[in-house]
Amino acid sequence: MSDDDAISDFTRRSVAVEGVEKTVWVAGTGPAVVMLPEMPGISPDVLRLARWVRDAGFTVQVPSLFGTDGAFPTAEGGREVVRRACVSAEFRAFAGGGTSPVTLWLRGLARQAHIECGGPGVGAIGLCFTGNFALTMALEPAVIAPVVNHPSLPLDDPGGLELDAADARDVRERLRRDGLTVLAYRFEGDRWCTGQRFAAYRALLGDAFDGRVLPDSAANPSPPPFFADLVGTPHSVVTAHLVDEVGHPTVRARDEILAFLGSRLHPHGNGPLSAT
């Protein structure tokens, strides 16, 4: 997957939440799943995952938060995207910054998606820089299936969580009150999403945090240049480091995510649960 993706099988929308407009790429039918991009943007690998979500019986909505939509992730271009995001007022990339303000907009997107698509609620999938955003989105009552993939923020604190104290308490209470579970993934040797970070999630959320760890040997050894040259470690379990082979650990992780979404959003088995 070394070419740009034209995103020709998605509908491009401009979505406004409290007066702020962002581009959202939409495809599929069924209950909504808001799938967030990973650094350095909505890459071909991110779109591959979005298509799997779509084909599993969901309306997938991918908001454009940074980078060039559909672009293959190069090292040079990705470095500049990261630099801009780290100084953006929408994100809190470093320790002490608390919850990223963009999550308020994402909660509004989830609320609108639930009204439009129906069903029992909305799924949220975070990836890398946006990993923890899926958890914060659970402060919106419509979000009932949060998936946190290799959350990398804060970048300068391997045991930190991208949450201020009040939001952390509210998320914990929301999950406890409604019996929700957070599904999460990381590679064992990931230096951007460490065991310390998963331990912090477990300390905050207890049994509501279902953190799963894959061996580094399961990672795609030839990811795009941004991941090979800048990330420099097994990281993106179901996107750039996924190995698309039947029975592969990363493919099993993908199928577990689809099954998790299905169990929450298709509770009566009225939608497919597998992308294969």
PDB file of C-alpha atoms in Angstrom, residues 186-188 213-222 234-238 240-245 247-253:
ATOM      1  CA  ARG A 186      -0.654  -2.402  22.011  1.00  0.00           C
ATOM      2  CA  PHE A 187       2.528  -4.203  21.017  1.00  0.00           C
ATOM      3  CA  GLU A 188       4.685  -5.412  23.886  1.00  0.00           C
ATOM      4  CA  VAL A 213      -0.830  -7.046  24.228  1.00  0.00           C
ATOM      5  CA  LEU A 214       0.643  -8.551  21.060  1.00  0.00           C
ATOM      6  CA  PRO A 215       4.261  -9.719  20.715  1.00  0.00           C
ATOM      7  CA  ASP A 216       6.553  -7.479  18.710  1.00  0.00           C
ATOM      8  CA  SER A 217       7.203 -10.387  16.361  1.00  0.00           C
ATOM      9  CA  ALA A 218       3.600 -10.058  15.101  1.00  0.00           C
ATOM     10  CA  ALA A 219       4.200  -6.575  13.656  1.00  0.00           C
ATOM     11  CA  ASN A 220       4.531  -5.962   9.932  1.00  0.00           C
ATOM     12  CA  PRO A 221       8.325  -5.664   9.413  1.00  0.00           C
ATOM     13  CA  SER A 222       7.929  -3.293   6.432  1.00  0.00           C
ATOM     14  CA  PRO A 234       5.995  -1.936  16.552  1.00  0.00           C
ATOM     15  CA  HIS A 235       3.014   0.318  17.149  1.00  0.00           C
ATOM     16  CA  SER A 236      -0.064   0.302  14.888  1.00  0.00           C
ATOM     17  CA  VAL A 237      -1.699  -3.056  15.593  1.00  0.00           C
ATOM     18  CA  VAL A 238      -4.591  -2.887  13.117  1.00  0.00           C
ATOM     19  CA  ALA A 240       0.352   0.134   9.497  1.00  0.00           C
ATOM     20  CA  HIS A 241       1.742  -2.873  11.375  1.00  0.00           C
ATOM     21  CA  LEU A 242      -1.105  -5.266  10.531  1.00  0.00           C
ATOM     22  CA  VAL A 243      -0.181  -8.348   8.481  1.00  0.00           C
ATOM     23  CA  ASP A 244      -3.178  -9.191   6.298  1.00  0.00           C
ATOM     24  CA  GLU A 245      -2.969 -12.979   6.490  1.00  0.00           C
ATOM     25  CA  GLY A 247      -5.045 -16.341  11.342  1.00  0.00           C
ATOM     26  CA  HIS A 248      -2.332 -13.727  11.911  1.00  0.00           C
ATOM     27  CA  PRO A 249      -2.377 -12.178  15.431  1.00  0.00           C
ATOM     28  CA  THR A 250      -3.008  -8.676  14.058  1.00  0.00           C
ATOM     29  CA  VAL A 251      -5.905  -9.942  11.932  1.00  0.00           C
ATOM     30  CA  ARG A 252      -7.325 -11.685  14.993  1.00  0.00           C
ATOM     31  CA  ALA A 253      -7.096  -8.349  16.823  1.00  0.00           C
TER      32      ALA A 253
END
